[in-house]
Amino acid sequence: MDVEDFYVFAAGQSGPVSALHYLTENHLNWDSEIWLYQVITEYQSLPLADKPRFWLHSDERQASPVNDLRIILDVSIGVRVK
């Protein structure tokens, strides 16, 4: 339910919304890593009719110089303007 509330909140904003900022500001009881996973999973499972309404941007960094493993630091959700 918290993740759905986050998407409803993001849909009402004029710009992107940071998932971690929302987590902190709303004092939600989630581990930050699990929260990001849930936000990404919700985006991936949106119905095909709804998915084009949102965009997702991952703030990430490379784990090490010797491989291409990426670590997601935060996720921002926004609404596409037609």
XYZ file of C-alpha atoms in Angstrom:
82
model
C 0.000 0.000 0.000
C 2.873 2.390 0.771
C 4.275 1.946 -2.740
C 0.875 2.585 -4.328
C 0.558 5.734 -2.207
C 3.981 6.816 -3.460
C 2.847 6.442 -7.083
C -0.369 8.372 -6.406
C 1.702 11.113 -4.757
C 4.154 11.185 -7.687
C 1.276 11.433 -10.156
C 0.137 14.623 -8.445
C 3.531 16.343 -8.597
C 4.838 18.595 -11.343
C 8.287 17.010 -11.355
C 10.137 13.831 -10.415
C 9.832 12.428 -6.901
C 12.711 10.662 -5.165
C 11.686 7.355 -3.639
C 14.160 7.713 -0.770
C 13.076 11.273 -0.039
C 9.445 10.133 0.075
C 10.405 7.240 2.369
C 12.177 9.588 4.795
C 9.605 12.399 4.708
C 6.714 10.018 5.382
C 8.543 8.099 8.148
C 7.737 4.773 6.512
C 8.996 1.624 8.186
C 10.939 0.130 5.257
C 14.578 -0.745 4.810
C 15.764 1.635 2.061
C 17.067 -1.146 -0.176
C 13.815 -3.111 0.052
C 11.834 0.094 -0.533
C 13.697 0.817 -3.774
C 13.176 -2.765 -4.891
C 9.433 -2.457 -4.226
C 9.197 0.848 -6.142
C 11.011 -0.638 -9.158
C 8.909 -3.808 -9.028
C 5.700 -1.766 -8.956
C 6.838 0.169 -12.025
C 7.661 -3.033 -13.889
C 4.286 -4.544 -13.023
C 2.155 -1.567 -14.058
C -0.559 -2.467 -16.567
C 0.516 -1.772 -20.150
C -2.149 0.940 -20.421
C -0.750 2.798 -17.369
C 2.986 2.289 -17.797
C 3.468 4.998 -20.467
C 2.079 7.583 -18.029
C 5.121 7.250 -15.758
C 8.862 7.262 -16.193
C 11.480 5.863 -13.851
C 15.050 7.093 -13.472
C 17.643 5.211 -11.427
C 20.477 7.080 -9.732
C 23.205 4.470 -9.812
C 26.944 3.956 -9.671
C 29.298 1.263 -10.851
C 30.196 -1.166 -8.058
C 33.830 -1.454 -9.084
C 36.083 -0.500 -11.986
C 36.560 -4.139 -12.991
C 32.945 -5.098 -13.706
C 29.710 -3.518 -14.871
C 27.650 -4.285 -11.770
C 25.491 -1.228 -11.020
C 24.300 -0.237 -7.546
C 21.043 1.708 -7.408
C 21.300 4.599 -4.955
C 17.829 6.069 -5.496
C 14.916 5.978 -7.911
C 12.856 8.908 -9.155
C 9.368 8.565 -10.552
C 7.715 11.155 -12.741
C 4.639 11.590 -14.862
C 5.036 11.941 -18.604
C 3.562 15.134 -19.994
C 1.856 14.630 -23.314
